[in-house]
PDB file of C-alpha atoms in Angstrom:
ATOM      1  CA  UNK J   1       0.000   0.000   0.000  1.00 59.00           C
ATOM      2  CA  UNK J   2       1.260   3.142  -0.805  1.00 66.00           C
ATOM      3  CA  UNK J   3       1.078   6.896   1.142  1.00 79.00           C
ATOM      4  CA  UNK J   4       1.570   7.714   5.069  1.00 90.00           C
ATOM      5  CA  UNK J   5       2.775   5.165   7.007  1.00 94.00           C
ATOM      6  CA  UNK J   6       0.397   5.885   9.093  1.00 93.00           C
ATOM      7  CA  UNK J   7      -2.267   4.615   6.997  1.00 93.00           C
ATOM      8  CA  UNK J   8      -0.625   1.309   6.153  1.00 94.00           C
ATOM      9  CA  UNK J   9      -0.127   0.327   9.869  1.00 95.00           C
ATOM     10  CA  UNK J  10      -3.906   1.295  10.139  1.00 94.00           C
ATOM     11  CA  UNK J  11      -4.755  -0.946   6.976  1.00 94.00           C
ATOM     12  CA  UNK J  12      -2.720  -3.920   8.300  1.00 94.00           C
ATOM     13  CA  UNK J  13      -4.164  -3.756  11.740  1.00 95.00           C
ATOM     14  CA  UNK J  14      -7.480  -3.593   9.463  1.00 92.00           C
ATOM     15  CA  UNK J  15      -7.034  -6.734   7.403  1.00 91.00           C
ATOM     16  CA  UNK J  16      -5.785  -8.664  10.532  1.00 91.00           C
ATOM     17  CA  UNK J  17      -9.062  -7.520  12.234  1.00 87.00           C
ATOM     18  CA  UNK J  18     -11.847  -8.151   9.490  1.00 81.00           C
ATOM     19  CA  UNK J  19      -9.618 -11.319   8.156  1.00 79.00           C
ATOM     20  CA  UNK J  20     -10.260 -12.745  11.962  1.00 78.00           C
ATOM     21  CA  UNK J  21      -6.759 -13.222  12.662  1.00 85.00           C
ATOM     22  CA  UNK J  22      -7.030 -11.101  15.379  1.00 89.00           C
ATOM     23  CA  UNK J  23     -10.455 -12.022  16.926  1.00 81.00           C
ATOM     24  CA  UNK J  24     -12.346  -9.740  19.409  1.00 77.00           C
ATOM     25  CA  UNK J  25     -10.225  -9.273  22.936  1.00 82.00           C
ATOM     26  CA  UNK J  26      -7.134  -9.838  21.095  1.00 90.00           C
ATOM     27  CA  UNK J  27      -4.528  -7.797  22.293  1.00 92.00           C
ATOM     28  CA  UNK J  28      -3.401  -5.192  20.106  1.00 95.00           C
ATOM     29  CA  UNK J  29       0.601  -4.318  19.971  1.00 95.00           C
ATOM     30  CA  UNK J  30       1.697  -1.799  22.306  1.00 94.00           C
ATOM     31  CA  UNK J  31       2.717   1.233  20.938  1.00 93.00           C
ATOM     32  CA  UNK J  32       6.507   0.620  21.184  1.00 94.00           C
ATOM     33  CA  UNK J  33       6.005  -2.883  19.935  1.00 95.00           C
ATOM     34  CA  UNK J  34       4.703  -1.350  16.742  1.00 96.00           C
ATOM     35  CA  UNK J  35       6.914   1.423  16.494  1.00 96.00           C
ATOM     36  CA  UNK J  36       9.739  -1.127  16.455  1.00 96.00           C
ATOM     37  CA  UNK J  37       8.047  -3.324  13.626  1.00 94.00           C
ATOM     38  CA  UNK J  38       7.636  -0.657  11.435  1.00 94.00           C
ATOM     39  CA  UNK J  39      10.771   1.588  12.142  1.00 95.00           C
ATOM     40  CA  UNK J  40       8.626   4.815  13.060  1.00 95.00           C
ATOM     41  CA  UNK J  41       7.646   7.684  15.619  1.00 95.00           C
ATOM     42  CA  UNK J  42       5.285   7.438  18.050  1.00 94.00           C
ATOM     43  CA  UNK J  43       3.428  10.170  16.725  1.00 95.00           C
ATOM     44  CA  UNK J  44       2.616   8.085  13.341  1.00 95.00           C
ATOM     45  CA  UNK J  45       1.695   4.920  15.469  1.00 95.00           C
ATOM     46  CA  UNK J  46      -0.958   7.391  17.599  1.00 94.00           C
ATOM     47  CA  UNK J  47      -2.503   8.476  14.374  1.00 95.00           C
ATOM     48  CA  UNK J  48      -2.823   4.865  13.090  1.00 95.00           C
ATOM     49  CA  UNK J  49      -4.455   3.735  16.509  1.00 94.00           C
ATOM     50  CA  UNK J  50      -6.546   6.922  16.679  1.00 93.00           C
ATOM     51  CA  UNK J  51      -8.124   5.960  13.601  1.00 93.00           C
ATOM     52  CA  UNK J  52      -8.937   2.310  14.523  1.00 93.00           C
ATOM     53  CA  UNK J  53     -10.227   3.528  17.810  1.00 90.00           C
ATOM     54  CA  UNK J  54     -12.912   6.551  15.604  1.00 87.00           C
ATOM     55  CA  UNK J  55     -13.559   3.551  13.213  1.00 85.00           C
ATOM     56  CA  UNK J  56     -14.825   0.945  16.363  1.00 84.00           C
ATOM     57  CA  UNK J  57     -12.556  -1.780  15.170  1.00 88.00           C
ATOM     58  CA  UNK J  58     -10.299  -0.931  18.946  1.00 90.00           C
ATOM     59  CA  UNK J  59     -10.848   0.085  22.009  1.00 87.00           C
ATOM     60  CA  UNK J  60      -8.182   1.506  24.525  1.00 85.00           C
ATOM     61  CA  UNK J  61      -8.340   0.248  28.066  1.00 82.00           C
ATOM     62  CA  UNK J  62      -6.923   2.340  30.967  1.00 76.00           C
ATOM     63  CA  UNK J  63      -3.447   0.433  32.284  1.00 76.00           C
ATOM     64  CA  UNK J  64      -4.589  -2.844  30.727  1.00 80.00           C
ATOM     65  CA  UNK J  65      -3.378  -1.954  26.803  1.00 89.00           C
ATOM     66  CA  UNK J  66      -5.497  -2.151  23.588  1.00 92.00           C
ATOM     67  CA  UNK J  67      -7.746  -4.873  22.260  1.00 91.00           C
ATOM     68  CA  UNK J  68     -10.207  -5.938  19.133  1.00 88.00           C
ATOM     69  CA  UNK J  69     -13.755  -4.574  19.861  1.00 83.00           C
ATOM     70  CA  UNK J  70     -16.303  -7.038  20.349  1.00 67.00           C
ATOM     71  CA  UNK J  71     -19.207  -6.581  18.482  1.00 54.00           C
ATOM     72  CA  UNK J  72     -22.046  -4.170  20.074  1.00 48.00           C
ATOM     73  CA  UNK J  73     -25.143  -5.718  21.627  1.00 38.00           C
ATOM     74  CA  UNK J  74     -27.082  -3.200  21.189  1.00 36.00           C
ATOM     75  CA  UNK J  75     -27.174  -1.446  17.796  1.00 36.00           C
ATOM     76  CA  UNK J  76     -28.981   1.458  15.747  1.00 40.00           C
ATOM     77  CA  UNK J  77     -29.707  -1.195  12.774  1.00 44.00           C
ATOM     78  CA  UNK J  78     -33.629   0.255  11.493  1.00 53.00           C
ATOM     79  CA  UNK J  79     -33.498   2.582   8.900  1.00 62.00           C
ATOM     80  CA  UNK J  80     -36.948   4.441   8.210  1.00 69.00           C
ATOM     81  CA  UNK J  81     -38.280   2.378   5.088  1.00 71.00           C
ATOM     82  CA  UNK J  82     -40.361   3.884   2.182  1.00 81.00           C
ATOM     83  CA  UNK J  83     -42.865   1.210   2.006  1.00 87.00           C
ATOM     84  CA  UNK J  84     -43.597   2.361  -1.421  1.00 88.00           C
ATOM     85  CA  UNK J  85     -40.153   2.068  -2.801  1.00 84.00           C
ATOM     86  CA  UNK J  86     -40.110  -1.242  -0.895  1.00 82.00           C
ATOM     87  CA  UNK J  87     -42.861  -2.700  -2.709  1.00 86.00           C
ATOM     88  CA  UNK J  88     -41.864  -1.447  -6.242  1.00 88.00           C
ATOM     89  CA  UNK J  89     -38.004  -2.951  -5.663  1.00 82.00           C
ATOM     90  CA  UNK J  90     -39.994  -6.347  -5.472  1.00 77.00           C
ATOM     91  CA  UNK J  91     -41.701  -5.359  -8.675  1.00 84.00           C
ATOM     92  CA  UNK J  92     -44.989  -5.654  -7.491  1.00 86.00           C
ATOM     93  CA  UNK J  93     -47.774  -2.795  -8.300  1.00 92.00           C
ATOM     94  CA  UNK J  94     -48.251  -0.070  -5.400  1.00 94.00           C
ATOM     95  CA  UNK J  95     -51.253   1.760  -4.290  1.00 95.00           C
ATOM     96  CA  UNK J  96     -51.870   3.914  -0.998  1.00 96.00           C
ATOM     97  CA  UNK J  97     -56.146   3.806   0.535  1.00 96.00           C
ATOM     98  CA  UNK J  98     -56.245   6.270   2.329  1.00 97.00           C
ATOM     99  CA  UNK J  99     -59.417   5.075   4.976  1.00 97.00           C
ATOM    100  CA  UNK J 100     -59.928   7.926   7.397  1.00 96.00           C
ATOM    101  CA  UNK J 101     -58.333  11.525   7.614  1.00 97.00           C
ATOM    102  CA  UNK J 102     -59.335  13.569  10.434  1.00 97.00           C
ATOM    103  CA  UNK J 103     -57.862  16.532  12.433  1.00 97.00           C
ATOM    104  CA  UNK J 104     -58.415  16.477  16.004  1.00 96.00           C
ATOM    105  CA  UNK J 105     -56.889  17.093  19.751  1.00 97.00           C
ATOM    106  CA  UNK J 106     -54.515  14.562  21.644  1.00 96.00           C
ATOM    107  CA  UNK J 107     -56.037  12.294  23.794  1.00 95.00           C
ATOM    108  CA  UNK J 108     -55.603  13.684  27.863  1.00 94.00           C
ATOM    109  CA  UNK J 109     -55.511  10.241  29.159  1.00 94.00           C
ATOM    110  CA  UNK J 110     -52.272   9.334  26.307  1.00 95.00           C
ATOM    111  CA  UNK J 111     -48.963  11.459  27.396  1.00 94.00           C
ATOM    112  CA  UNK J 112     -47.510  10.083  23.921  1.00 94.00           C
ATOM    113  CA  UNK J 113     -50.166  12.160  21.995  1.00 96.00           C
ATOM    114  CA  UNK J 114     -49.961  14.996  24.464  1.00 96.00           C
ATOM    115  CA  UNK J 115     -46.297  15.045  23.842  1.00 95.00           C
ATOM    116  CA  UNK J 116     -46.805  14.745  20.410  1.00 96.00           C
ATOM    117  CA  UNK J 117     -49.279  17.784  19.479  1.00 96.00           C
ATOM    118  CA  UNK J 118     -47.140  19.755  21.773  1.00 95.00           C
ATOM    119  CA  UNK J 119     -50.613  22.065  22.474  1.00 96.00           C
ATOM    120  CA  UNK J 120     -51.573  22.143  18.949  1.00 96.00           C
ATOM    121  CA  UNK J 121     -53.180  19.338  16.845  1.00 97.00           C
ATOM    122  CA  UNK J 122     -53.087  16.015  15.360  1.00 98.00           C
ATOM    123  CA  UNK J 123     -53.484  14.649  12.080  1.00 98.00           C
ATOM    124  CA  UNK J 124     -55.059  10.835  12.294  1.00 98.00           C
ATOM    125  CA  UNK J 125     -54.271   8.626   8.989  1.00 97.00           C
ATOM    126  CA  UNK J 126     -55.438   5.677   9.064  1.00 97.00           C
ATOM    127  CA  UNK J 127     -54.341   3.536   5.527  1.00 97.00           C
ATOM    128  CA  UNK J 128     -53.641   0.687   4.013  1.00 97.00           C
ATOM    129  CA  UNK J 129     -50.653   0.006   1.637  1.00 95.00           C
ATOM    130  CA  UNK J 130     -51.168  -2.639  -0.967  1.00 94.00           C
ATOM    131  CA  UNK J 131     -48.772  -4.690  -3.231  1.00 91.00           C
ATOM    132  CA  UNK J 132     -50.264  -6.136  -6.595  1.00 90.00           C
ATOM    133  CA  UNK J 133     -53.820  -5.450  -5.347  1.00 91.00           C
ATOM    134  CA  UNK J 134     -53.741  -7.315  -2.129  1.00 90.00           C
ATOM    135  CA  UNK J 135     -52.880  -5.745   0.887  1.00 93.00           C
ATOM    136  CA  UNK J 136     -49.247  -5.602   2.541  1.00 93.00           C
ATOM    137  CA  UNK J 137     -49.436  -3.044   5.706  1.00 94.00           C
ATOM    138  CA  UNK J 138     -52.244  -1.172   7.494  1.00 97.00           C
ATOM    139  CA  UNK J 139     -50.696   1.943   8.604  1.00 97.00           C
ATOM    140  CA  UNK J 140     -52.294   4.309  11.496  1.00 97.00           C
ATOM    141  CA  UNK J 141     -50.574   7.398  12.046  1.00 98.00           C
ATOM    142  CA  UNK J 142     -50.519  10.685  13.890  1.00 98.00           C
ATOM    143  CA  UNK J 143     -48.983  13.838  12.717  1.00 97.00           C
ATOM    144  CA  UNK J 144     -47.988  17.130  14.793  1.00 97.00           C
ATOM    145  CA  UNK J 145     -49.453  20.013  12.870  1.00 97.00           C
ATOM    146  CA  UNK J 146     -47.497  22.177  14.977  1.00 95.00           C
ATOM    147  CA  UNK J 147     -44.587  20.782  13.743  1.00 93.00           C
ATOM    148  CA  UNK J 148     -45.558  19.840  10.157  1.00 93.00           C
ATOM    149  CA  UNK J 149     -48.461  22.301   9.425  1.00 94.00           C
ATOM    150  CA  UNK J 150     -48.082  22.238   5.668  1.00 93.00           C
ATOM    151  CA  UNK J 151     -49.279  18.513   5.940  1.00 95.00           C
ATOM    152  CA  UNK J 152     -52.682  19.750   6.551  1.00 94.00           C
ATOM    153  CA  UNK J 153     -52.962  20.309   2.994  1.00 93.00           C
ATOM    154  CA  UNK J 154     -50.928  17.589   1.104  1.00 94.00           C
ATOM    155  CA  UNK J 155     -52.759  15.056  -0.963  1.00 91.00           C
ATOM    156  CA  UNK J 156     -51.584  11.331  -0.502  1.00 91.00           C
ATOM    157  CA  UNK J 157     -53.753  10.079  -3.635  1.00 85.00           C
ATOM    158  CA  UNK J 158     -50.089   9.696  -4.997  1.00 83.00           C
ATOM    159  CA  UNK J 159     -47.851  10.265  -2.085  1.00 90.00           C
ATOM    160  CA  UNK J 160     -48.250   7.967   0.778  1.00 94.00           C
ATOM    161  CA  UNK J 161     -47.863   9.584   4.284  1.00 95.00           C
ATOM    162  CA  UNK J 162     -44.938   8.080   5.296  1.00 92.00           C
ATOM    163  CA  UNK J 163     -43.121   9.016   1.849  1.00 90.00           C
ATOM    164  CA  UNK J 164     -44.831  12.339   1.700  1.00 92.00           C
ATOM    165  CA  UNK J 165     -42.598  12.919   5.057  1.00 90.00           C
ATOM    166  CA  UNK J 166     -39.544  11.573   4.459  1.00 84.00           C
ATOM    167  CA  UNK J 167     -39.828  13.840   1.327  1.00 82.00           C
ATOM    168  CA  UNK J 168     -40.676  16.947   3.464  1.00 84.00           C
ATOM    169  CA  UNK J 169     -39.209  16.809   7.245  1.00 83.00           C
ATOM    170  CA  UNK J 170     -35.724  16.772   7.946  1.00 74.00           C
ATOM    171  CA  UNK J 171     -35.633  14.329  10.995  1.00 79.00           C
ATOM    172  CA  UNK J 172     -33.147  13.751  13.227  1.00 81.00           C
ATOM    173  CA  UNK J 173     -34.046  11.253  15.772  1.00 87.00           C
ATOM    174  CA  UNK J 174     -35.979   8.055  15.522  1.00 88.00           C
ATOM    175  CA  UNK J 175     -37.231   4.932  17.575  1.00 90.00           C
ATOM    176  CA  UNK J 176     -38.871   1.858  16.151  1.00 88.00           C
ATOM    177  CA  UNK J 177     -40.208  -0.754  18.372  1.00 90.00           C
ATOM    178  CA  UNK J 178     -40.918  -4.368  16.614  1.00 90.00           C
ATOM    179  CA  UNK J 179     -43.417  -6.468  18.164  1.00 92.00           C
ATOM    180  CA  UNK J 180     -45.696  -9.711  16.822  1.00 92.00           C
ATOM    181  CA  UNK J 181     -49.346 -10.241  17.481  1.00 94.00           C
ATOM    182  CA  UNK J 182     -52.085 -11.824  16.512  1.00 95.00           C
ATOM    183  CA  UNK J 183     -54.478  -9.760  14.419  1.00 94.00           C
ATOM    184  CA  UNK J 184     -57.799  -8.528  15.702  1.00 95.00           C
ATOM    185  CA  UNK J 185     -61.083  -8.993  13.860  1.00 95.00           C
ATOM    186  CA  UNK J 186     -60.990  -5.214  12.426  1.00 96.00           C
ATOM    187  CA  UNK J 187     -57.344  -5.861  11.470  1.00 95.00           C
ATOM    188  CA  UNK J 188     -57.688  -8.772  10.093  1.00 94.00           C
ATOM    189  CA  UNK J 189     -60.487  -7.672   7.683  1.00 95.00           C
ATOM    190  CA  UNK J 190     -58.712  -4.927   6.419  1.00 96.00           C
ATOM    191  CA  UNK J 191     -55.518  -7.078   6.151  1.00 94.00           C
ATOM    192  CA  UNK J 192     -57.602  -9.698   4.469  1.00 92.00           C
ATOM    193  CA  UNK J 193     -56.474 -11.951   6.976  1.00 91.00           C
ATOM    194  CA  UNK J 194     -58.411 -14.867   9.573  1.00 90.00           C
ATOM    195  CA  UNK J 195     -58.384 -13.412  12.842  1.00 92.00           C
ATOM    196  CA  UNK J 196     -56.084 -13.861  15.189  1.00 93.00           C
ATOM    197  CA  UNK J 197     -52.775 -14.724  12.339  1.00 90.00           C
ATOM    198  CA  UNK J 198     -49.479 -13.553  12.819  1.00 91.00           C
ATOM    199  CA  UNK J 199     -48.428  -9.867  12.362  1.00 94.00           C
ATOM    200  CA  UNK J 200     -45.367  -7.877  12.390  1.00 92.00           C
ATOM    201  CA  UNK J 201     -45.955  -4.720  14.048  1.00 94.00           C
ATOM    202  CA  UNK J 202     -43.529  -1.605  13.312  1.00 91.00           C
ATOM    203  CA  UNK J 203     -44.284   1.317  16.232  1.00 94.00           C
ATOM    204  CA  UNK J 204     -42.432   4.379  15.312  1.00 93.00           C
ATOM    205  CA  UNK J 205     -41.509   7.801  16.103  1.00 93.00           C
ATOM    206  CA  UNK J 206     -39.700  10.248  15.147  1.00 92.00           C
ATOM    207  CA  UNK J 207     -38.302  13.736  16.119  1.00 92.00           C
ATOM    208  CA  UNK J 208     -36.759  16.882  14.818  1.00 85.00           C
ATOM    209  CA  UNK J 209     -33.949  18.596  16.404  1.00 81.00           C
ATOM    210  CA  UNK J 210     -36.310  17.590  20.163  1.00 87.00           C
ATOM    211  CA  UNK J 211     -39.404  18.473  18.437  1.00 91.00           C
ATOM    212  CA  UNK J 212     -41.977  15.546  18.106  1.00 94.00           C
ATOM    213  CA  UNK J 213     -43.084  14.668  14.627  1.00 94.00           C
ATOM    214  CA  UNK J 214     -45.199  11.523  14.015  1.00 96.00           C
ATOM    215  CA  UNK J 215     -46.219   8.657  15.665  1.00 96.00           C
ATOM    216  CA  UNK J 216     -47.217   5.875  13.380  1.00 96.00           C
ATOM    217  CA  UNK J 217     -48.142   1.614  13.226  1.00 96.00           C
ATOM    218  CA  UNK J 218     -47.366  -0.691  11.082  1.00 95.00           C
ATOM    219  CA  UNK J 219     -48.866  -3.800  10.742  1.00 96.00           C
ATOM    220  CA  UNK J 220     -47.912  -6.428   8.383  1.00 93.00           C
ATOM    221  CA  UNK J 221     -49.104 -10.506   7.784  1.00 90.00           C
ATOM    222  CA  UNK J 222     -47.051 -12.186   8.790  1.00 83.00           C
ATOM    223  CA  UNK J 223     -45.523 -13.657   5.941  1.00 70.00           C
ATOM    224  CA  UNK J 224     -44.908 -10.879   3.746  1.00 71.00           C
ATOM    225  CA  UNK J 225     -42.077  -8.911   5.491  1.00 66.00           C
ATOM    226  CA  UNK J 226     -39.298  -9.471   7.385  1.00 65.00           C
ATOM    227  CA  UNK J 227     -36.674  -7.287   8.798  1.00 64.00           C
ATOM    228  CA  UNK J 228     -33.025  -7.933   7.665  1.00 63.00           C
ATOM    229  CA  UNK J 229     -29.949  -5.676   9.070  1.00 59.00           C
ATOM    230  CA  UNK J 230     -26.421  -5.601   7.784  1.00 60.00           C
ATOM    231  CA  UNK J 231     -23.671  -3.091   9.864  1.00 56.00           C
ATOM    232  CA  UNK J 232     -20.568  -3.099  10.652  1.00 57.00           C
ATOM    233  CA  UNK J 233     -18.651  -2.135  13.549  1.00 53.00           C
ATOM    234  CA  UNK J 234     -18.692   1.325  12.748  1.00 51.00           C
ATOM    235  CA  UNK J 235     -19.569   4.045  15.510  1.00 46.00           C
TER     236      UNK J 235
END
């Protein structure tokens, strides 16, 4: 590899990493130890180690010396999917019914929707998104209009909701909960399912810059989606 050394003792501590070679808890090289391998300065090794520390591949323990990173437990792995794109990727056909639009206060006895219209009010969507004319996810969502008052007037004959948003609000927090139940009889007609099968339930919300946004459910049969992650042990 050629440029700064730097950058090659990085990319070989790398390879060794991701290869396996050096599995997580492995103890890394001191500092001196590597500065003898490679014939350098300290200062070039600290950059090197710096890097693989930002990069999560290392972490430095306190009189004890510096190891592989063991995978996190715990992980940001949901993205917020575009149901619609989702559907077409599949090539399937996609259409958005929209069932029930209505504007209206939070519920007192809910803190979630008090937090959520913030003192101002909600937009309810209820909807159901289908794929090659049979139906894939019901969707029930609320909407801060004091956060997103322009949604009052958008039209979702072509946009779905949760498009129309991603499209239109910048947000910068999120939190998905993922739960499975078994459908209930108004679910399960609208689903065009027997009551009581499997479902995949998405509850998410999201938040901009502190500021509530939307609060929606997603319920899917069972046997139409799954949820796949792929990360790496990136910060």
């Amino acid at each position: 590899m050629t440029g700064p050394l730097h950058q090659r003792i990085r990319a070989d501590i790398e390879a060794r990493i991701r290869s396996g070679e050096w599995p997580p808890g492995h103890r890394v090289p001191f500092e001196t130890e590597l500065m003898a391998d490679y014939g350098c300065a300290r200062m070039t090794v600290s950059k090197a180690m710096a890097a693989l520390v930002d990069a999560g591949l290392i972490v430095r323990r306190k009189r004890a010396g510096t190891f592989v990173a063991r995978p996190r437990v715990h992980a940001p792995v949901l993205n917020i999917p575009d149901i619609q794109s989702e559907i077409v990727a599949r090539g399937e056909t996609y259409a958005f019914r929209l069932l029930s639009r209505t504007v209206r206060g939070a519920d007192r006895d809910s803190p979630e929707e008090v937090a959520l219209a913030a003192g101002g009010k909600l937009l309810a969507l209820d909807g159901v998104h289908d794929a090659d004319g049979r139906p894939f996810a019901l969707e029930r969502r609320l909407v801060s209009l004091k956060a997103v008052p322009e949604i009052a007037e958008a039209d979702f004959a072509q946009t779905p909701p949760g498009a129309w948003l991603l499209e239109h609000v910048a947000w910068t927090e999120a939190e998905s909960r993922i739960s499975a139940v078994n459908a209930d009889p108004d679910d399960a007609r609208l689903l065009a399912l027997d009551e009581g099968a499997a479902c995949l339930v998405v509850d998410r919300r999201t938040w901009r810059e502190g500021q509530h946004v939307t609060r929606v459910r997603q319920i899917f049969p069972g046997e139409v989606y799954d949820l796949v992650a792929r990360f790496g042990p990136q910060r």
